[in-house]
Amino acid sequence: MFNQTRLQEALTAYKKDFVAKQWKNEKYKWEAVKWFQDNWDIDATDFAEMLEHALGKTGNLLSSAGNFPAKMIIELSRKHPKDVRAMFRALFDETTDVFERIEAFKEQSRILLKKTSARDIHHFQTENAISIYLWLNNPNKYYIYKLSEVKNIAAELESTYQFKKGAYKENISNFMHLYDEINAIIKEDTEIVKLLQSQLTETCYPDPELKTLTVDIGFYISRHYNRSTVVTPKNNERTPHYWLYAPGRDAEKWDEFYASGIMGLGWDEVGDLSSFPSKKAINEKMQQVYEEGASYKNSAHMTWLFSHEIKPGDIVFVKKGRMGTILGRGIIQSDYTFDATRNAYKNILRVKWTHKGDWTIPDTMFPMKTLTDITPYNDLVSQLRELFEEDYPDDRVTIYPPYTKEDFIHEVYMNKSQYASLAALLKKKKNIILQGAPGVGKTFVSKRLAYSLMSEKDTERVMLVQFHQSYSYEDFIMGYRPTKENFEIHTGAFYDFCKKAADDNENDYYCIIDEINRGNLNKIFGELFMLLEADKRGKEVRLLYKDENFSVPPNLYLIGTMNTADRSLAMLDYALRRRFSFFEILPGFDTDGFQSYQKELSNEKFDNVIRCIKDLNDTIAKDETLGEGFCIGHSYFCGLTPEELNDEALSSIVEYDIIPLIKEYWFDEPAKVRDWSERLRRALQ
């Protein structure tokens, strides 16, 4: 009940990161289970001491963000050992409904805490904490439940399971079903199982049912892989607050300086700061670079804050000078990234600036470092909260995964010079058409090109439409639509997207028009033809259906795709050709990326088929009635794993994708079709 393709993409990313990143940080989960299994004794004489010892390896699972369930349940067990022992005995009783057990544990915790403390404090025994106890005790059956995490996973995998606030029993039930389905697919992935087994040590639980692996993959999808995560800052004392010191800048200059929506650290010579394991390592590298001729030397502590501790959702204030002058407030949108392609400020954090101006807090001593964690300064934080206490419009931040030029080249089988030409062409012309043979991945390239230029997978700034013979101006721009009683004007996809881009002129937007030559372009664009040109952006024309002046904003880019092998389509007229630049997407069989992919598959029959396809493409390119625009693309053969690549999969591609295509190409040359069909089939033998 979810998009399995998305799960496979996430698993591919997880496997890539597993040894280098994930395992070293998350190994403790398997160690926590093993430790609990070895030390748990429900009949222990000193139950509180045993409980504290058994939970000793759980790390931040039971103590994070000011929520201390382990500390609280241990404290309760010291004061009420008999009751807490009975609570755990009931919780681990598999003859009783699990939802009733969880609810009973919560209620009993509340009762015991009321007996223990006169203060109104929280027992912290939530569904999340109780699910951890269940998982530690029976790791072959249970997973760790966390509502915010499973909601992110369901959204990323496009699951049909719904998770709603307050729907306690339904949420946990759906969580268990979703994780069971993910677990079943993980068990079939021999590569990921071997990866886990290669890292397990004697201190780790062996995880025969892969439930803990499923927990970790869920955590990875939620925190590190997901396309978008909504962060809503609480703006209270617990939310980290930081100063960014901007000496000598007035509000107007600051506004211009930060229009790009980033915080930049000008310490590019050191390289990727996230690769340094400690402040000491950063300081040593900075000292080395300084001695080699760098003009300045930053604080290692400040640099560590910037690259390792500031996280999405944290709040940052820009201050000016020594007194209490504030130039703005923002919310951090991304983890630290190092972008070597930038001309300046390669060390960056992305920020949503919610306030820009000039404010003053009187009679306040301000920390003077360039970047300072001011969270401990309670009085100062309180003053700032009062200063910005009004409701913020849309004060939620959507965090999108970063996407770089290197990601593009890895995913799209294109070399660096081709990418550079393509990116420069789009930036200059603002309108391009990617044309190419079937299967070269034109639509795939379009989306990834937009992501790479945005430096993140921001799906809100990319619109995809597909033209067809019935598509009209009324669909694309504006037109009348029937209602129950009469007709009303409704705006179209392009009109709405242009308005959205115009309202956010600090960011670029990308409209992808798939199969652009299948529509009647004069009819669809209407009077907007002129506005598409780069030098006409921002200029206005009067719309056909509405007394309104309309313009195409300069921060909107159009990417069309066109299949050059479709003989049924008329040629594009010269008016449109003049407004678009055309970029040929070629089959990528000879690129470094595809050859690396081919090497990873390590399959002789696959290699034979690819050689045959390349020979076939040579013949197609030399055919006077066809040409390079009809060559067969690489995407027919992409997305396979060594486990999926078998005789049946290859035969299916050849029989149901390639051979029907060449039958269409050479419909009047049956002998040539038979010859190449036999060659392709022989390559499989």
XYZ file of C-alpha atoms in Angstrom:
685
model
C 0.000 0.000 0.000
C 2.766 2.395 -1.000
C 4.908 3.311 -4.002
C 7.462 0.503 -4.136
C 9.605 2.382 -6.651
C 10.133 5.131 -4.083
C 11.099 2.544 -1.479
C 13.614 0.982 -3.871
C 15.115 4.421 -4.532
C 15.390 5.010 -0.795
C 16.965 1.576 -0.248
C 19.518 2.303 -2.960
C 20.483 5.529 -1.176
C 20.556 3.752 2.209
C 22.897 1.051 0.888
C 25.180 3.710 -0.541
C 25.367 5.515 2.834
C 25.222 2.463 5.098
C 28.864 1.697 5.845
C 30.295 5.216 5.499
C 27.617 7.134 7.399
C 24.630 5.251 8.763
C 26.157 2.308 10.603
C 28.668 4.259 12.675
C 25.876 6.482 14.006
C 23.122 3.883 14.396
C 24.944 0.679 15.398
C 23.931 1.406 18.984
C 20.351 0.282 18.182
C 21.482 -3.311 17.631
C 23.756 -3.032 20.683
C 20.897 -1.666 22.790
C 18.735 -4.695 21.958
C 21.551 -7.169 22.685
C 22.361 -5.429 25.971
C 18.719 -5.414 27.054
C 18.266 -9.084 26.135
C 21.366 -10.022 28.137
C 20.482 -7.979 31.221
C 16.698 -7.982 31.518
C 15.301 -9.987 34.457
C 11.695 -9.340 35.402
C 12.215 -11.230 38.681
C 15.378 -9.355 39.741
C 15.655 -8.693 43.464
C 16.511 -5.029 42.913
C 14.171 -4.276 40.028
C 15.083 -0.571 39.737
C 18.807 -1.301 39.514
C 18.179 -4.025 36.908
C 15.916 -1.733 34.861
C 18.464 1.090 34.828
C 21.206 -1.342 33.795
C 19.116 -2.991 31.055
C 18.235 0.389 29.525
C 21.827 1.550 29.743
C 22.592 1.324 25.999
C 19.476 2.998 24.602
C 21.219 6.347 24.173
C 18.997 9.134 22.886
C 16.142 6.749 22.061
C 14.800 7.283 25.584
C 16.279 10.704 26.360
C 16.047 13.452 23.750
C 14.641 16.952 23.233
C 13.914 17.407 26.954
C 11.842 14.203 26.985
C 13.239 11.741 29.514
C 11.168 8.528 29.603
C 14.035 6.313 30.792
C 14.939 8.651 33.645
C 11.304 8.908 34.702
C 10.455 5.184 34.587
C 13.635 4.376 36.540
C 12.713 7.004 39.151
C 9.220 5.509 39.442
C 10.688 2.020 39.785
C 12.829 3.166 42.717
C 9.804 4.490 44.565
C 7.281 1.879 43.407
C 9.305 -1.192 42.337
C 6.459 -3.642 42.797
C 4.057 -1.571 40.683
C 6.529 -0.883 37.879
C 7.539 -4.563 37.779
C 3.850 -5.419 37.357
C 3.508 -2.788 34.622
C 6.327 -4.327 32.579
C 5.059 -7.851 33.202
C 1.661 -6.819 31.810
C 3.226 -4.902 28.909
C 5.217 -7.936 27.788
C 2.242 -10.326 28.081
C 1.577 -11.331 24.462
C -1.775 -12.939 25.324
C -3.316 -9.462 25.675
C -4.163 -6.925 22.965
C -1.156 -4.684 22.351
C -3.210 -1.480 22.238
C -4.738 -2.244 25.632
C -1.266 -2.967 27.031
C 0.124 0.356 25.809
C -2.841 2.302 27.140
C -2.638 0.532 30.508
C 1.094 1.293 30.832
C 0.450 4.979 30.165
C -2.394 5.171 32.650
C -0.479 3.348 35.383
C 2.486 5.699 34.842
C 0.174 8.646 35.351
C -1.211 7.159 38.577
C 2.236 6.401 40.007
C 3.562 9.854 39.150
C 0.600 11.453 40.891
C 1.442 9.436 44.012
C 5.106 10.399 43.739
C 5.042 14.126 43.021
C 2.806 16.996 43.987
C 4.125 18.990 41.016
C 2.373 18.917 37.660
C 5.065 17.139 35.645
C 4.967 14.664 32.786
C 5.643 10.932 33.083
C 6.996 10.798 29.467
C 5.684 7.257 28.962
C 4.324 7.931 25.482
C 3.486 5.485 22.698
C 7.000 6.101 21.364
C 8.714 5.163 24.649
C 6.472 2.158 25.249
C 7.081 0.880 21.715
C 10.829 1.000 22.488
C 10.277 -1.205 25.562
C 8.289 -3.657 23.425
C 10.980 -3.661 20.732
C 13.794 -4.213 23.232
C 11.955 -7.158 24.764
C 10.710 -8.750 21.524
C 12.842 -7.431 18.623
C 11.561 -10.133 16.274
C 8.026 -8.731 16.440
C 8.020 -5.004 17.245
C 9.334 -1.772 15.768
C 9.929 1.685 17.245
C 6.853 3.880 16.751
C 7.149 7.648 16.361
C 4.228 9.488 14.804
C 6.195 12.338 13.203
C 8.639 9.843 11.712
C 6.064 7.456 10.280
C 4.095 10.395 8.808
C 7.227 11.487 6.937
C 7.809 7.945 5.706
C 4.212 7.537 4.547
C 4.423 10.832 2.666
C 7.745 9.959 1.040
C 6.549 6.508 -0.053
C 3.140 7.838 -1.152
C 1.460 5.380 1.192
C -2.306 4.980 1.391
C -2.057 4.625 5.174
C -3.313 7.720 6.985
C -1.861 9.104 10.227
C -3.948 11.686 12.041
C -3.358 13.521 15.276
C -5.327 11.905 18.088
C -6.176 8.699 16.205
C -4.030 6.663 18.594
C -5.146 3.109 17.884
C -5.559 3.601 14.134
C -2.147 5.253 13.850
C -0.295 2.431 15.598
C -2.174 -0.194 13.605
C -1.344 1.518 10.310
C 2.267 1.950 11.446
C 2.618 -1.776 12.121
C 1.076 -2.711 8.774
C 3.271 -0.242 6.866
C 6.468 -1.424 8.559
C 5.525 -5.081 8.056
C 5.162 -4.414 4.321
C 8.505 -2.587 4.203
C 10.101 -5.388 6.220
C 8.876 -8.006 3.714
C 10.592 -6.163 0.857
C 13.800 -5.669 2.863
C 13.972 -9.417 3.507
C 14.067 -10.016 -0.260
C 16.950 -7.578 -0.732
C 19.982 -9.851 -0.380
C 22.411 -6.966 -0.867
C 21.132 -5.004 2.107
C 21.007 -8.154 4.269
C 24.639 -8.926 3.419
C 25.620 -5.339 4.217
C 24.089 -5.630 7.687
C 25.612 -9.030 8.354
C 29.044 -7.757 7.336
C 28.915 -5.086 10.070
C 27.301 -6.950 12.972
C 29.651 -7.728 15.851
C 29.267 -9.872 18.941
C 27.942 -6.849 20.832
C 25.002 -6.558 18.381
C 21.688 -8.355 18.284
C 21.769 -10.574 15.130
C 18.357 -9.290 13.995
C 17.144 -12.470 12.235
C 13.773 -10.934 11.304
C 15.375 -7.619 10.258
C 12.947 -5.625 12.389
C 15.697 -3.373 13.760
C 17.045 -2.902 10.236
C 13.524 -1.856 9.200
C 13.458 0.634 12.085
C 16.775 2.092 10.955
C 15.710 2.336 7.318
C 12.528 4.105 8.412
C 14.624 6.549 10.431
C 16.884 7.110 7.411
C 13.957 7.785 5.059
C 12.384 10.186 7.536
C 15.519 12.141 8.463
C 18.021 11.874 5.627
C 16.303 10.801 2.430
C 12.839 12.297 2.353
C 12.058 14.860 -0.332
C 10.520 17.335 2.055
C 10.126 17.702 5.797
C 8.009 20.415 7.362
C 9.666 22.093 10.334
C 7.578 24.385 12.523
C 9.743 26.318 14.984
C 8.267 26.538 18.469
C 10.129 29.816 19.041
C 10.581 29.050 22.729
C 13.594 28.791 25.002
C 14.266 25.181 23.993
C 14.531 26.038 20.310
C 18.205 26.905 19.586
C 18.715 30.624 18.895
C 21.816 32.103 17.261
C 23.360 35.503 16.557
C 24.898 36.228 13.207
C 27.047 39.317 13.674
C 26.980 41.693 10.671
C 29.294 44.616 11.544
C 28.788 47.810 9.591
C 25.776 46.670 7.586
C 22.611 48.701 7.569
C 19.217 47.121 6.952
C 19.120 47.975 3.244
C 22.525 46.435 2.514
C 21.674 43.428 4.645
C 18.494 42.907 2.664
C 20.475 42.829 -0.575
C 23.220 40.689 0.896
C 20.867 37.968 2.080
C 18.483 38.018 -0.877
C 19.880 34.631 -1.894
C 18.379 33.040 1.213
C 21.607 31.705 2.697
C 24.012 32.152 5.562
C 27.489 31.952 4.100
C 30.762 31.272 5.867
C 33.783 32.649 4.032
C 36.232 29.932 4.977
C 36.273 28.107 1.658
C 39.955 27.130 1.701
C 39.319 24.561 4.417
C 36.880 22.599 2.261
C 33.881 20.570 3.439
C 33.618 21.285 7.164
C 31.246 18.374 7.802
C 34.126 15.959 7.144
C 36.011 17.130 10.269
C 35.269 14.982 13.339
C 36.097 17.602 15.992
C 36.754 21.266 16.694
C 40.408 20.394 17.166
C 40.611 18.943 13.663
C 38.990 22.046 12.197
C 41.339 24.309 14.139
C 44.418 22.415 12.930
C 43.265 22.669 9.324
C 42.469 26.385 9.678
C 45.899 27.013 11.179
C 47.551 25.186 8.277
C 45.605 27.163 5.662
C 46.281 30.418 7.528
C 50.014 29.750 7.533
C 49.835 29.007 3.816
C 48.565 32.489 3.112
C 44.857 32.760 3.966
C 43.969 36.320 4.906
C 41.988 35.564 8.057
C 41.364 32.844 10.623
C 37.926 32.095 12.066
C 37.089 30.651 15.463
C 37.056 26.849 15.450
C 34.137 26.894 17.900
C 32.093 29.200 15.655
C 32.982 27.121 12.594
C 31.898 23.953 14.402
C 28.581 25.574 15.353
C 27.976 26.535 11.750
C 28.819 23.164 10.226
C 27.750 20.634 12.873
C 25.252 22.021 15.374
C 22.861 24.408 13.628
C 19.926 22.389 12.303
C 16.699 22.964 10.337
C 14.129 24.753 12.497
C 16.707 26.685 14.543
C 16.223 30.450 14.710
C 18.887 32.980 13.754
C 19.013 36.739 14.272
C 21.285 39.144 12.418
C 22.608 41.913 14.622
C 24.556 45.050 13.786
C 27.387 46.499 15.818
C 27.840 46.468 19.561
C 24.423 47.738 20.576
C 21.059 46.067 20.318
C 20.326 46.702 16.663
C 18.697 43.760 14.899
C 18.483 43.561 11.127
C 16.409 40.428 10.718
C 15.146 37.061 11.867
C 15.249 33.781 9.979
C 14.624 30.052 10.294
C 17.287 27.582 9.210
C 16.047 25.500 6.275
C 18.846 23.013 5.648
C 21.732 21.172 7.173
C 25.201 22.499 6.405
C 26.402 21.949 2.825
C 29.652 22.642 1.004
C 29.027 23.720 -2.586
C 32.323 23.859 -4.467
C 30.573 25.249 -7.565
C 29.736 28.575 -5.885
C 32.000 31.562 -6.560
C 31.714 32.796 -2.983
C 30.512 31.380 0.327
C 30.874 27.722 -0.513
C 30.066 26.864 3.125
C 26.340 27.535 3.389
C 23.178 27.109 5.401
C 19.881 27.912 3.713
C 17.612 30.270 5.611
C 14.027 31.453 5.308
C 14.222 35.086 6.367
C 10.916 35.928 8.052
C 11.778 39.518 9.025
C 13.967 42.164 7.419
C 14.273 45.680 8.773
C 15.769 47.527 11.716
C 14.825 46.856 15.363
C 16.375 47.847 18.683
C 16.479 46.172 22.088
C 17.679 48.739 24.665
C 19.888 48.124 27.689
C 21.049 44.674 26.624
C 24.572 43.267 26.627
C 25.144 41.388 23.382
C 27.607 38.527 22.782
C 30.151 39.836 20.301
C 31.316 36.728 18.426
C 30.554 36.417 14.717
C 28.241 33.467 15.396
C 26.986 32.737 18.908
C 24.537 30.283 20.429
C 22.401 32.608 22.544
C 19.953 29.925 23.707
C 21.324 30.010 27.286
C 20.728 33.785 27.490
C 17.169 33.449 28.768
C 16.478 37.166 29.245
C 17.789 38.009 25.805
C 15.774 35.232 24.142
C 12.651 36.403 25.977
C 13.166 39.962 24.726
C 13.569 38.734 21.176
C 10.404 36.650 21.414
C 8.504 39.714 22.571
C 10.004 41.774 19.776
C 8.755 39.329 17.136
C 5.680 38.095 18.968
C 3.265 38.787 16.106
C 2.067 35.818 14.106
C 4.383 35.029 11.249
C 2.784 34.414 7.854
C 3.546 30.817 6.906
C 6.150 30.456 9.632
C 6.732 26.848 8.653
C 9.770 25.777 6.716
C 9.842 22.974 4.196
C 13.200 21.242 4.122
C 14.146 19.701 0.789
C 17.067 17.339 0.213
C 20.089 19.009 -1.396
C 20.810 18.221 -5.032
C 24.099 19.160 -6.668
C 25.667 19.174 -10.111
C 27.479 15.994 -9.072
C 24.129 14.358 -8.223
C 22.875 15.278 -11.689
C 25.892 13.794 -13.444
C 25.618 10.637 -11.336
C 21.913 10.157 -12.079
C 21.789 11.496 -15.631
C 24.235 9.830 -17.982
C 25.778 13.044 -19.262
C 29.331 14.367 -18.938
C 30.350 17.560 -17.106
C 30.853 19.682 -20.219
C 27.406 18.737 -21.571
C 25.824 19.657 -18.245
C 27.661 22.985 -18.144
C 26.463 23.818 -21.669
C 22.892 22.824 -20.879
C 22.742 24.802 -17.623
C 24.273 27.902 -19.230
C 21.889 27.679 -22.185
C 18.825 27.598 -19.950
C 20.058 30.483 -17.782
C 20.716 32.640 -20.857
C 17.709 31.789 -23.035
C 15.203 30.983 -20.225
C 13.400 28.595 -22.598
C 14.859 25.344 -23.914
C 13.554 22.186 -25.534
C 15.251 18.880 -24.812
C 14.880 16.786 -27.920
C 15.984 13.242 -28.437
C 15.257 9.660 -29.289
C 12.912 7.393 -27.322
C 14.336 6.303 -24.006
C 17.019 8.940 -23.444
C 15.168 10.182 -20.337
C 14.182 13.686 -21.446
C 11.597 14.206 -18.694
C 13.921 12.696 -16.101
C 16.695 15.048 -17.241
C 14.323 18.038 -17.086
C 13.447 17.531 -13.425
C 17.027 16.827 -12.387
C 18.269 19.864 -14.294
C 15.837 22.050 -12.354
C 16.837 20.452 -9.037
C 20.545 20.932 -9.763
C 20.078 24.623 -10.562
C 18.021 25.097 -7.386
C 20.561 23.030 -5.397
C 17.683 21.122 -3.796
C 14.752 18.890 -4.705
C 12.161 21.593 -4.129
C 9.108 20.072 -5.807
C 7.067 23.193 -5.034
C 9.116 25.208 -7.541
C 8.849 22.686 -10.379
C 5.632 22.239 -12.373
C 5.145 19.436 -14.887
C 2.445 19.536 -17.553
C 2.015 17.416 -20.655
C 0.690 18.823 -23.897
C -1.657 16.873 -26.139
C -3.923 17.561 -29.082
C -6.846 18.642 -26.892
C -4.834 20.904 -24.575
C -5.927 24.530 -24.876
C -5.360 28.133 -23.787
C -8.265 27.679 -21.375
C -6.389 24.804 -19.681
C -3.012 26.530 -19.638
C -3.772 30.228 -19.081
C -7.402 31.053 -18.368
C -10.916 30.310 -19.582
C -14.569 29.817 -18.771
C -15.658 26.615 -17.046
C -19.242 25.498 -16.436
C -20.686 25.541 -12.933
C -24.078 24.305 -11.745
C -25.753 27.553 -12.737
C -23.550 29.328 -15.292
C -19.938 29.760 -16.470
C -17.082 31.172 -14.425
C -13.525 32.163 -15.257
C -10.940 29.703 -13.974
C -7.206 30.226 -14.121
C -4.940 27.599 -15.693
C -1.759 25.869 -14.570
C 0.693 28.281 -16.223
C -1.118 31.414 -15.008
C -1.078 30.155 -11.416
C 2.564 29.095 -11.628
C 3.620 32.482 -13.005
C 1.840 34.237 -10.127
C 3.551 31.931 -7.652
C 6.977 32.694 -9.146
C 6.288 36.441 -9.220
C 5.448 36.395 -5.505
C 8.790 34.729 -4.720
C 11.271 36.650 -6.822
C 14.220 35.504 -4.699
C 13.898 31.946 -6.053
C 13.811 30.442 -9.540
C 10.853 28.394 -10.809
C 10.806 25.781 -13.559
C 7.873 24.826 -15.788
C 8.456 21.506 -17.558
C 6.278 20.906 -20.623
C 6.416 17.255 -21.595
C 5.734 16.417 -25.258
C 5.629 20.118 -26.089
C 5.217 19.476 -29.818
C 2.035 17.441 -29.343
C -0.045 20.514 -28.581
C -1.284 23.307 -30.807
C 1.233 25.802 -29.472
C -0.292 28.936 -31.009
C -3.603 27.991 -29.456
C -2.146 27.139 -26.037
C 0.137 30.163 -25.543
C -2.043 32.714 -27.299
C -0.958 36.293 -26.671
C 1.771 35.099 -24.276
C 4.046 34.048 -27.148
C 5.821 37.380 -27.036
C 6.306 37.284 -23.260
C 8.332 34.063 -23.416
C 11.383 35.780 -24.857
C 14.144 36.480 -22.352
C 14.181 40.223 -23.026
C 10.384 40.447 -22.722
C 10.183 38.941 -19.241
C 8.393 41.236 -16.818
C 6.631 43.131 -19.612
C 2.846 43.015 -19.583
C 0.056 42.264 -22.049
C -3.716 42.380 -21.588
C -5.231 38.930 -21.141
C -7.900 37.620 -23.470
C -10.507 36.620 -20.861
C -9.838 39.129 -18.134
C -9.232 42.838 -17.775
C -5.776 42.217 -16.379
C -2.223 42.998 -17.407
C -0.123 39.860 -17.153
C 3.594 39.129 -17.401
C 5.862 36.090 -17.333
C 8.304 36.726 -14.467
C 12.055 36.679 -15.142
C 12.644 33.990 -12.495
C 10.526 31.431 -14.387
C 12.239 29.024 -16.792
C 10.576 26.771 -19.364
C 11.914 23.319 -20.213
C 10.119 21.472 -22.999
C 10.692 17.895 -24.137
C 10.247 16.592 -27.682
C 10.485 13.075 -29.045
C 12.347 13.322 -32.354
C 11.176 9.858 -33.434
C 7.462 10.740 -33.531
C 6.614 11.018 -37.242
C 2.995 11.901 -36.560
C 3.841 15.388 -35.321
C 4.080 18.527 -37.386
C 7.206 20.631 -37.272
C 7.309 23.444 -34.750
C 6.643 26.836 -36.281
C 9.457 29.337 -36.559
C 7.890 31.754 -34.056
C 8.266 29.187 -31.303
C 11.666 27.997 -32.487
C 12.974 31.537 -32.204
C 11.943 31.690 -28.544
C 13.441 28.331 -27.534
C 16.932 26.883 -27.760
C 17.155 23.198 -28.625
C 19.431 20.743 -26.845
C 19.916 17.209 -28.126
C 19.840 14.456 -25.483
C 21.817 11.496 -26.807
C 21.862 7.864 -25.675
C 24.291 7.650 -22.763
C 25.722 4.154 -23.239
C 29.293 5.497 -23.578
C 29.194 7.898 -20.619
C 31.215 7.224 -17.487
C 28.019 7.024 -15.451
C 26.380 4.305 -17.534
C 29.583 2.314 -17.814
C 29.979 2.447 -14.042
C 26.362 1.273 -13.674
C 27.023 -1.517 -16.194
C 30.114 -2.578 -14.280
C 28.146 -2.748 -11.006
C 25.576 -5.039 -12.641
C 28.397 -7.364 -13.814
C 26.147 -9.378 -16.126
C 27.536 -10.875 -19.352
C 24.181 -11.078 -21.121
C 23.419 -7.462 -20.238
C 26.789 -6.478 -21.728
C 25.997 -8.443 -24.884
C 22.621 -6.735 -25.294
C 24.143 -3.266 -24.785
C 26.794 -3.979 -27.446
C 24.029 -5.072 -29.808
C 21.978 -1.934 -29.064
C 25.004 0.265 -29.792
C 25.486 -1.508 -33.139
C 21.781 -1.083 -33.840
C 22.053 2.639 -33.070
C 24.932 2.957 -35.549
C 22.686 1.448 -38.224
C 19.761 3.707 -37.287
C 21.966 6.811 -37.345
C 23.243 5.983 -40.844
C 19.761 5.239 -42.186
C 18.724 8.166 -44.411
C 15.062 7.746 -43.471
C 15.801 7.790 -39.733
C 19.007 9.338 -38.354
C 20.355 10.000 -34.847
C 17.003 11.294 -33.634
C 15.647 7.733 -33.785
C 18.450 6.019 -31.846
C 17.407 3.888 -28.870
C 18.014 5.481 -25.475
C 19.654 4.084 -22.389
C 16.697 4.504 -20.042
C 15.147 1.224 -21.233
C 17.983 -0.474 -19.354
C 18.245 1.730 -16.255
C 17.071 1.170 -12.713
C 18.044 -2.509 -12.521
C 19.832 -4.111 -9.589
C 22.023 -7.232 -9.795
C 19.233 -9.178 -8.091
C 16.566 -7.972 -10.535
C 18.704 -8.463 -13.627
C 17.895 -11.947 -14.900
C 17.092 -13.573 -18.251
C 13.398 -12.843 -17.897
C 13.933 -9.126 -17.242
C 16.312 -8.716 -20.192
C 14.095 -10.723 -22.524
C 11.099 -8.586 -21.542
C 12.953 -5.371 -22.479
C 14.054 -6.793 -25.817
C 10.726 -8.383 -26.779
C 8.288 -5.757 -25.538
C 10.243 -2.487 -25.813
C 13.011 -2.685 -28.413
C 11.656 -5.035 -31.088
C 8.237 -3.267 -31.338
C 10.130 0.009 -31.753
C 12.261 -1.204 -34.666
C 9.161 -2.742 -36.251
C 7.701 0.763 -36.300
C 10.940 2.248 -37.644
C 11.294 -0.240 -40.504
C 7.639 -1.045 -41.092
C 8.392 -1.278 -44.824
C 11.587 -3.332 -44.412
C 10.575 -6.611 -42.736
C 13.878 -8.314 -43.578
C 15.805 -5.703 -41.588
C 13.397 -6.102 -38.661
C 13.871 -9.892 -38.682
C 17.658 -9.541 -38.850
C 17.938 -7.194 -35.896
C 15.330 -9.085 -33.888
C 17.408 -12.237 -34.236
C 20.602 -10.404 -33.295
C 19.012 -9.075 -30.136
C 17.652 -12.478 -29.176
C 21.026 -14.130 -29.806
C 22.631 -11.611 -27.462
C 20.494 -13.104 -24.691
C 21.729 -16.656 -25.245
